């Protein structure tokens, strides 16, 4: 549309900012991909996260849609896989999804309602279904929308997304009782 930037490049830029933000906050981060020419299947990515002892796995994407007016941030959670059920029940997964989504929306200035994004639960994503830890597929916006495409390529907006996701990770860790809230 405007920037003509590939999803893989935009996502890599945001992923690096997220990694840096999480490390700044004291987290240990393992990336499943740190270069454009590296490819792992979704199952291999889950195995990398499992081998690292990950608490949470974030699968970052930028959406495309035939309706070029559509704008939103969405979080997709697993629903019925045995691995997902071992991590959390449906209601808990949904609540964690909303913690992540609302943190991102606050960071970029979106309203906290369903017109600016939604948590979707389902079994359509192999990477979510095979993860043995909390796992979300996050659609950070629509590259098919001119405004989102422009924003997703802007370093300041990318940083806001990264900060929102890092805040979401923190809120989920507090929610799950893995850390105490900081003042």
Coordinates of N, CA and C in Angstrom, one line a residue:
X1 N 0.8 -1.2 0.0 CA 0.0 0.0 0.0 C 0.9 1.3 0.0
X2 N 1.5 1.6 1.1 CA 2.3 2.8 1.2 C 3.8 2.4 1.4
X3 N 4.1 1.7 2.4 CA 5.5 1.4 2.6 C 6.0 0.1 1.8
X4 N 5.0 -0.8 1.5 CA 5.3 -2.0 0.8 C 6.3 -2.9 1.5
X5 N 6.4 -2.7 2.8 CA 7.3 -3.5 3.7 C 6.7 -4.9 3.9
X6 N 7.5 -5.9 3.9 CA 7.1 -7.3 4.1 C 6.7 -7.5 5.6
X7 N 5.7 -8.3 5.9 CA 5.4 -8.6 7.2 C 6.6 -9.1 8.0
X8 N 7.4 -10.0 7.4 CA 8.5 -10.6 8.2 C 9.5 -9.5 8.7
X9 N 9.6 -8.4 7.9 CA 10.6 -7.4 8.3 C 9.9 -6.5 9.4
X10 N 8.7 -6.2 9.3 CA 8.0 -5.4 10.3 C 8.0 -6.1 11.6
X11 N 7.6 -7.4 11.5 CA 7.5 -8.2 12.7 C 8.9 -8.4 13.4
X12 N 9.9 -8.6 12.6 CA 11.3 -8.7 13.2 C 11.7 -7.4 13.9
X13 N 11.4 -6.3 13.3 CA 11.7 -5.0 14.0 C 11.0 -4.9 15.3
X14 N 9.7 -5.2 15.4 CA 8.9 -5.1 16.6 C 9.4 -6.2 17.6
X15 N 9.7 -7.4 17.1 CA 10.2 -8.5 18.0 C 11.5 -8.1 18.7
X16 N 12.4 -7.4 18.0 CA 13.6 -7.0 18.6 C 13.4 -5.9 19.6
X17 N 12.5 -5.0 19.4 CA 12.1 -4.0 20.4 C 11.5 -4.7 21.6
X18 N 10.6 -5.7 21.4 CA 10.0 -6.4 22.5 C 11.1 -7.1 23.3
X19 N 12.0 -7.8 22.6 CA 13.1 -8.5 23.3 C 13.8 -7.5 24.2
X20 N 14.2 -6.4 23.6 CA 15.0 -5.4 24.4 C 14.2 -4.9 25.6
X21 N 12.9 -4.6 25.4 CA 12.1 -4.1 26.5 C 11.9 -5.2 27.6
X22 N 11.7 -6.4 27.3 CA 11.6 -7.5 28.3 C 12.9 -7.7 29.0
X23 N 14.0 -7.7 28.3 CA 15.3 -7.8 29.0 C 15.5 -6.6 29.9
X24 N 15.2 -5.4 29.5 CA 15.3 -4.2 30.3 C 14.5 -4.4 31.6
X25 N 13.4 -5.1 31.5 CA 12.6 -5.3 32.7 C 13.0 -6.5 33.5
X26 N 14.1 -7.2 33.1 CA 14.6 -8.3 33.9 C 14.2 -9.7 33.4
X27 N 13.5 -9.8 32.3 CA 13.1 -11.1 31.8 C 14.3 -11.8 31.0
X28 N 14.2 -13.1 30.9 CA 15.0 -13.8 30.0 C 14.2 -14.1 28.8
X29 N 14.8 -13.8 27.6 CA 14.1 -13.9 26.3 C 14.9 -14.8 25.4
X30 N 14.1 -15.7 24.8 CA 14.7 -16.6 23.7 C 13.9 -16.3 22.5
X31 N 14.6 -15.9 21.4 CA 13.9 -15.7 20.1 C 14.0 -17.0 19.3
X32 N 12.9 -17.2 18.6 CA 12.9 -18.4 17.7 C 13.5 -18.0 16.3
X33 N 13.6 -16.7 16.1 CA 14.2 -16.2 14.8 C 14.8 -14.9 15.0
X34 N 16.0 -14.7 14.6 CA 16.7 -13.4 14.7 C 17.2 -12.9 13.4
X35 N 16.9 -13.6 12.3 CA 17.4 -13.1 11.0 C 16.3 -13.5 10.0
X36 N 16.3 -12.7 8.9 CA 15.3 -12.9 7.9 C 15.4 -14.2 7.2
X37 N 16.6 -14.8 7.1 CA 16.7 -16.0 6.3 C 16.6 -17.3 7.2
X38 N 16.1 -17.1 8.4 CA 15.9 -18.3 9.3 C 14.5 -18.7 9.3
X39 N 14.2 -20.0 9.1 CA 12.8 -20.4 9.2 C 12.7 -21.7 10.1
X40 N 11.8 -21.7 10.9 CA 11.4 -22.8 11.7 C 9.9 -23.1 11.6
X41 N 9.5 -24.3 11.6 CA 8.1 -24.7 11.5 C 7.5 -24.2 12.9
X42 N 6.2 -24.2 12.9 CA 5.5 -23.8 14.1 C 5.8 -24.8 15.2
X43 N 5.9 -26.1 14.9 CA 6.2 -27.1 15.9 C 7.6 -26.9 16.4
X44 N 8.6 -26.6 15.5 CA 9.9 -26.4 15.9 C 10.0 -25.1 16.9
X45 N 9.2 -24.1 16.6 CA 9.2 -22.9 17.4 C 8.7 -23.3 18.8
X46 N 7.7 -24.1 18.9 CA 7.2 -24.6 20.2 C 8.2 -25.3 20.9
X47 N 9.0 -26.2 20.2 CA 10.0 -27.0 20.9 C 11.2 -26.1 21.4
X48 N 11.5 -25.0 20.6 CA 12.5 -24.1 21.1 C 12.1 -23.4 22.4
X49 N 10.8 -23.0 22.4 CA 10.3 -22.4 23.7 C 10.3 -23.4 24.8
X50 N 9.8 -24.6 24.5 CA 9.8 -25.6 25.6 C 11.2 -25.9 26.1
X51 N 12.2 -26.1 25.2 CA 13.5 -26.4 25.6 C 14.1 -25.3 26.5
X52 N 13.7 -24.1 26.2 CA 14.2 -22.9 27.0 C 13.5 -22.7 28.3
X53 N 12.4 -23.5 28.5 CA 11.7 -23.4 29.8 C 10.8 -22.1 29.8
X54 N 10.3 -21.7 28.7 CA 9.5 -20.5 28.5 C 8.3 -20.5 29.4
X55 N 7.9 -19.4 30.0 CA 6.7 -19.2 30.7 C 5.6 -18.8 29.7
X56 N 6.0 -18.0 28.7 CA 5.0 -17.5 27.7 C 5.7 -17.5 26.4
X57 N 4.9 -17.8 25.3 CA 5.4 -17.7 24.0 C 4.5 -16.7 23.2
X58 N 5.1 -15.7 22.6 CA 4.3 -14.7 21.8 C 4.7 -14.9 20.4
X59 N 3.7 -15.1 19.5 CA 3.8 -15.3 18.1 C 3.3 -14.1 17.4
X60 N 4.2 -13.2 16.9 CA 3.9 -11.9 16.4 C 3.6 -11.9 14.9
X61 N 2.5 -11.3 14.5 CA 2.1 -11.2 13.1 C 1.5 -9.8 12.8
X62 N 1.4 -9.5 11.5 CA 0.6 -8.4 11.0 C -0.4 -8.9 10.0
X63 N -1.6 -8.6 10.2 CA -2.7 -9.2 9.5 C -2.9 -8.6 8.1
X64 N -3.6 -9.3 7.2 CA -4.0 -8.8 5.9 C -5.5 -9.2 5.8
X65 N -6.2 -8.3 5.2 CA -7.7 -8.6 5.0 C -8.2 -7.9 3.7
X66 N -9.1 -8.5 3.1 CA -9.7 -7.9 1.9 C -10.4 -6.5 2.2
X67 N -10.9 -6.4 3.4 CA -11.6 -5.1 3.8 C -10.4 -4.2 4.3
X68 N -10.0 -3.3 3.4 CA -8.9 -2.4 3.7 C -9.2 -1.4 4.7
X69 N -10.4 -1.2 5.1 CA -10.8 -0.3 6.2 C -10.6 -0.9 7.6
X70 N -10.5 -2.2 7.7 CA -10.4 -2.9 9.0 C -9.1 -2.5 9.7
X71 N -9.2 -2.2 11.0 CA -8.1 -1.9 11.8 C -8.4 -2.5 13.2
X72 N -7.4 -3.1 13.8 CA -7.5 -3.7 15.1 C -6.3 -4.4 15.5
X73 N -6.2 -4.7 16.8 CA -5.1 -5.6 17.3 C -5.9 -6.8 17.8
X74 N -5.5 -8.0 17.5 CA -6.2 -9.2 18.0 C -5.2 -10.1 18.6
X75 N -5.7 -10.9 19.6 CA -5.0 -11.9 20.3 C -5.7 -13.2 20.1
X76 N -5.0 -14.2 19.7 CA -5.6 -15.5 19.4 C -5.0 -16.5 20.5
X77 N -5.9 -17.2 21.2 CA -5.5 -18.2 22.2 C -5.9 -19.6 21.7
X78 N -5.2 -20.6 22.2 CA -5.7 -21.9 21.9 C -6.9 -22.2 22.7
X79 N -7.6 -23.3 22.3 CA -8.9 -23.6 23.0 C -8.9 -25.0 23.5
X80 N -8.8 -26.0 22.6 CA -9.1 -27.4 22.9 C -7.9 -28.3 22.9
X81 N -6.7 -27.9 22.5 CA -5.6 -28.8 22.5 C -5.3 -29.3 23.9
X82 N -4.8 -30.5 23.9 CA -4.4 -31.1 25.2 C -3.4 -30.2 25.9
X83 N -2.4 -29.7 25.1 CA -1.4 -28.9 25.7 C -2.0 -27.6 26.3
X84 N -2.9 -27.0 25.6 CA -3.5 -25.7 26.1 C -4.2 -26.0 27.3
X85 N -5.0 -27.1 27.4 CA -5.8 -27.4 28.6 C -4.9 -27.7 29.8
X86 N -3.7 -28.2 29.5 CA -2.8 -28.4 30.6 C -2.2 -27.1 31.2
X87 N -2.2 -26.1 30.4 CA -1.7 -24.7 30.8 C -2.8 -24.0 31.5
X88 N -4.0 -23.9 31.0 CA -5.1 -23.1 31.6 C -6.4 -23.6 31.0
X89 N -7.5 -23.3 31.8 CA -8.8 -23.6 31.2 C -9.2 -22.5 30.3
X90 N -10.3 -22.7 29.6 CA -10.8 -21.7 28.5 C -10.9 -20.3 29.1
X91 N -11.6 -20.2 30.3 CA -11.8 -18.9 30.9 C -10.5 -18.2 31.3
X92 N -9.6 -18.9 31.8 CA -8.3 -18.3 32.2 C -7.5 -17.9 31.0
X93 N -7.5 -18.7 30.0 CA -6.8 -18.3 28.7 C -7.5 -17.0 28.2
X94 N -8.8 -16.9 28.2 CA -9.4 -15.8 27.7 C -9.1 -14.5 28.5
X95 N -9.1 -14.7 29.8 CA -8.7 -13.5 30.7 C -7.3 -13.1 30.5
X96 N -6.3 -14.1 30.3 CA -5.0 -13.7 30.0 C -4.9 -13.0 28.6
X97 N -5.6 -13.5 27.7 CA -5.6 -12.8 26.3 C -6.1 -11.4 26.4
X98 N -7.1 -11.1 27.3 CA -7.6 -9.7 27.4 C -6.5 -8.9 28.2
X99 N -5.8 -9.5 29.1 CA -4.7 -8.7 29.8 C -3.7 -8.3 28.8
X100 N -3.3 -9.2 27.9 CA -2.3 -8.8 26.8 C -2.9 -7.8 25.9
X101 N -4.1 -8.0 25.4 CA -4.7 -7.1 24.4 C -4.9 -5.7 25.0
X102 N -5.5 -5.6 26.2 CA -5.7 -4.3 26.7 C -4.4 -3.6 27.1
X103 N -3.4 -4.3 27.4 CA -2.1 -3.6 27.6 C -1.6 -3.0 26.4
X104 N -1.7 -3.8 25.3 CA -1.3 -3.2 24.0 C -2.1 -2.1 23.5
X105 N -3.4 -2.2 23.7 CA -4.3 -1.1 23.3 C -4.0 0.2 24.1
X106 N -3.8 0.1 25.4 CA -3.4 1.3 26.2 C -2.1 1.9 25.7
X107 N -1.2 1.0 25.4 CA 0.2 1.5 24.9 C 0.1 2.3 23.6
X108 N -0.8 1.9 22.7 CA -0.9 2.6 21.4 C -2.0 3.6 21.4
X109 N -2.8 3.8 22.5 CA -3.9 4.8 22.5 C -5.2 4.3 22.0
X110 N -5.4 3.0 21.9 CA -6.7 2.5 21.4 C -7.7 2.5 22.5
X111 N -9.0 2.7 22.2 CA -10.1 2.5 23.1 C -10.1 1.0 23.6
X112 N -10.5 0.8 24.9 CA -10.6 -0.6 25.4 C -12.0 -1.1 25.1
X113 N -12.3 -1.3 23.9 CA -13.5 -2.0 23.5 C -13.3 -2.9 22.4
X114 N -14.3 -3.7 22.0 CA -14.1 -4.7 20.9 C -14.0 -4.1 19.5
X115 N -14.3 -2.8 19.4 CA -14.1 -2.2 18.0 C -12.6 -2.1 17.6
X116 N -11.8 -2.1 18.6 CA -10.3 -1.9 18.4 C -9.5 -3.2 18.5
X117 N -10.2 -4.3 18.7 CA -9.6 -5.6 18.8 C -10.3 -6.5 19.7
X118 N -10.0 -7.8 19.5 CA -10.7 -8.8 20.2 C -9.8 -10.0 20.6
X119 N -10.2 -10.8 21.6 CA -9.5 -12.0 21.9 C -10.3 -13.1 21.2
X120 N -9.6 -13.9 20.4 CA -10.2 -15.0 19.7 C -9.7 -16.3 20.2
X121 N -10.6 -17.2 20.6 CA -10.2 -18.5 21.0 C -10.5 -19.6 20.0
X122 N -9.6 -20.5 19.7 CA -9.8 -21.5 18.7 C -8.7 -22.4 18.5
X123 N -8.8 -23.3 17.6 CA -7.8 -24.4 17.4 C -7.2 -24.3 16.0
X124 N -7.3 -23.1 15.3 CA -6.8 -23.0 14.0 C -5.3 -22.7 13.8
X125 N -4.6 -22.6 14.9 CA -3.2 -22.3 14.7 C -2.3 -23.4 15.4
X126 N -1.5 -24.1 14.5 CA -0.7 -25.2 15.0 C 0.2 -24.7 16.1
X127 N 0.9 -23.5 15.9 CA 1.8 -23.0 16.9 C 1.2 -22.8 18.3
X128 N -0.1 -22.4 18.3 CA -0.8 -22.2 19.6 C -1.1 -23.6 20.2
X129 N -1.6 -24.5 19.4 CA -2.0 -25.8 19.8 C -0.9 -26.7 20.3
X130 N 0.3 -26.5 19.9 CA 1.4 -27.4 20.3 C 2.3 -26.8 21.4
X131 N 2.0 -25.6 21.8 CA 2.7 -24.9 22.9 C 2.4 -25.5 24.2
X132 N 3.4 -25.8 25.0 CA 3.2 -26.4 26.3 C 3.4 -25.3 27.4
X133 N 3.2 -24.0 27.0 CA 3.2 -22.9 27.9 C 2.2 -21.9 27.4
X134 N 1.9 -20.9 28.1 CA 1.0 -19.9 27.6 C 1.5 -19.4 26.3
X135 N 0.5 -19.4 25.3 CA 0.9 -19.0 24.0 C -0.2 -18.2 23.3
X136 N 0.2 -17.1 22.7 CA -0.7 -16.2 22.0 C -0.2 -15.9 20.6
X137 N -1.0 -15.9 19.6 CA -0.7 -15.4 18.3 C -1.3 -14.0 18.4
X138 N -0.4 -13.0 18.1 CA -0.8 -11.6 18.2 C -0.7 -10.9 16.8
X139 N -1.9 -10.5 16.4 CA -2.0 -9.7 15.1 C -1.9 -8.2 15.6
X140 N -0.8 -7.6 15.3 CA -0.5 -6.3 15.8 C -1.2 -5.1 15.0
X141 N -1.9 -5.5 14.0 CA -2.5 -4.5 13.1 C -2.7 -5.1 11.7
X142 N -3.2 -4.3 10.8 CA -3.4 -4.8 9.4 C -2.5 -4.1 8.4
X143 N -1.7 -4.8 7.8 CA -0.9 -4.3 6.7 C -1.7 -4.0 5.5
X144 N -2.9 -4.5 5.4 CA -3.8 -4.2 4.3 C -4.5 -2.8 4.5
X145 N -4.4 -2.2 5.7 CA -5.0 -0.9 6.0 C -3.9 0.1 5.9
X146 N -4.1 1.2 5.1 CA -3.0 2.2 4.9 C -2.5 2.8 6.2
X147 N -3.4 3.1 7.1 CA -3.0 3.8 8.4 C -2.2 2.8 9.2
X148 N -2.7 1.5 9.4 CA -2.0 0.6 10.2 C -0.6 0.2 9.5
X149 N -0.6 0.1 8.2 CA 0.7 -0.2 7.5 C 1.7 0.9 7.8
X150 N 1.3 2.1 7.8 CA 2.2 3.2 8.1 C 2.7 3.1 9.5
X151 N 1.7 3.0 10.5 CA 2.1 2.9 11.9 C 3.0 1.8 12.2
X152 N 2.7 0.6 11.6 CA 3.5 -0.6 11.9 C 5.0 -0.5 11.5
X153 N 5.3 0.5 10.6 CA 6.6 0.7 10.1 C 7.3 1.8 10.9
X154 N 6.6 2.5 11.8 CA 7.2 3.6 12.5 C 7.9 3.2 13.8
X155 N 9.1 3.5 14.0 CA 9.8 3.0 15.2 C 9.2 3.4 16.5
X156 N 8.6 4.6 16.6 CA 7.9 4.9 17.9 C 6.7 4.1 18.1
X157 N 5.9 3.8 17.1 CA 4.7 3.0 17.2 C 5.1 1.5 17.5
X158 N 6.2 1.1 16.9 CA 6.7 -0.3 17.2 C 7.1 -0.4 18.6
X159 N 7.7 0.7 19.2 CA 8.2 0.7 20.6 C 6.9 0.6 21.5
X160 N 5.9 1.4 21.2 CA 4.7 1.4 22.0 C 4.1 0.0 22.0
X161 N 4.1 -0.7 20.8 CA 3.6 -2.1 20.8 C 4.4 -3.0 21.7
X162 N 5.7 -2.8 21.6 CA 6.6 -3.7 22.4 C 6.4 -3.4 23.9
X163 N 6.3 -2.2 24.3 CA 6.0 -1.8 25.7 C 4.7 -2.4 26.1
X164 N 3.7 -2.3 25.3 CA 2.4 -2.9 25.6 C 2.4 -4.4 25.8
X165 N 3.1 -5.1 24.9 CA 3.3 -6.5 25.1 C 4.1 -6.9 26.3
X166 N 5.1 -6.1 26.6 CA 5.9 -6.4 27.8 C 5.0 -6.2 29.0
X167 N 4.2 -5.2 29.0 CA 3.3 -4.9 30.2 C 2.3 -6.1 30.3
X168 N 1.8 -6.6 29.1 CA 0.9 -7.7 29.1 C 1.6 -9.0 29.7
X169 N 2.8 -9.2 29.4 CA 3.6 -10.3 30.0 C 3.6 -10.2 31.5
X170 N 4.0 -9.0 31.9 CA 4.0 -8.7 33.4 C 2.7 -8.9 34.0
X171 N 1.6 -8.4 33.5 CA 0.3 -8.6 34.1 C -0.1 -10.0 34.1
X172 N 0.2 -10.8 33.1 CA -0.1 -12.2 33.1 C 0.7 -12.9 34.2
X173 N 2.0 -12.6 34.3 CA 2.8 -13.2 35.4 C 2.3 -12.9 36.7
X174 N 1.8 -11.7 37.0 CA 1.2 -11.3 38.3 C -0.1 -12.1 38.4
X175 N -1.0 -12.1 37.4 CA -2.2 -12.9 37.4 C -2.1 -14.3 37.7
X176 N -1.0 -14.9 37.2 CA -0.7 -16.4 37.4 C 0.0 -16.6 38.7
X177 N 0.4 -15.6 39.5 CA 1.0 -15.7 40.7 C 2.5 -16.1 40.6
X178 N 3.1 -15.8 39.4 CA 4.5 -16.1 39.3 C 5.4 -15.0 39.8
X179 N 4.9 -13.8 39.9 CA 5.7 -12.7 40.4 C 4.7 -11.8 41.3
X180 N 5.3 -11.1 42.2 CA 4.6 -10.1 43.0 C 4.5 -8.8 42.2
X181 N 3.3 -8.1 42.3 CA 3.2 -6.8 41.7 C 4.3 -5.8 42.2
X182 N 4.8 -5.0 41.3 CA 5.7 -4.0 41.8 C 4.9 -2.7 42.0
X183 N 5.4 -1.9 42.9 CA 4.7 -0.6 43.2 C 5.1 0.4 42.2

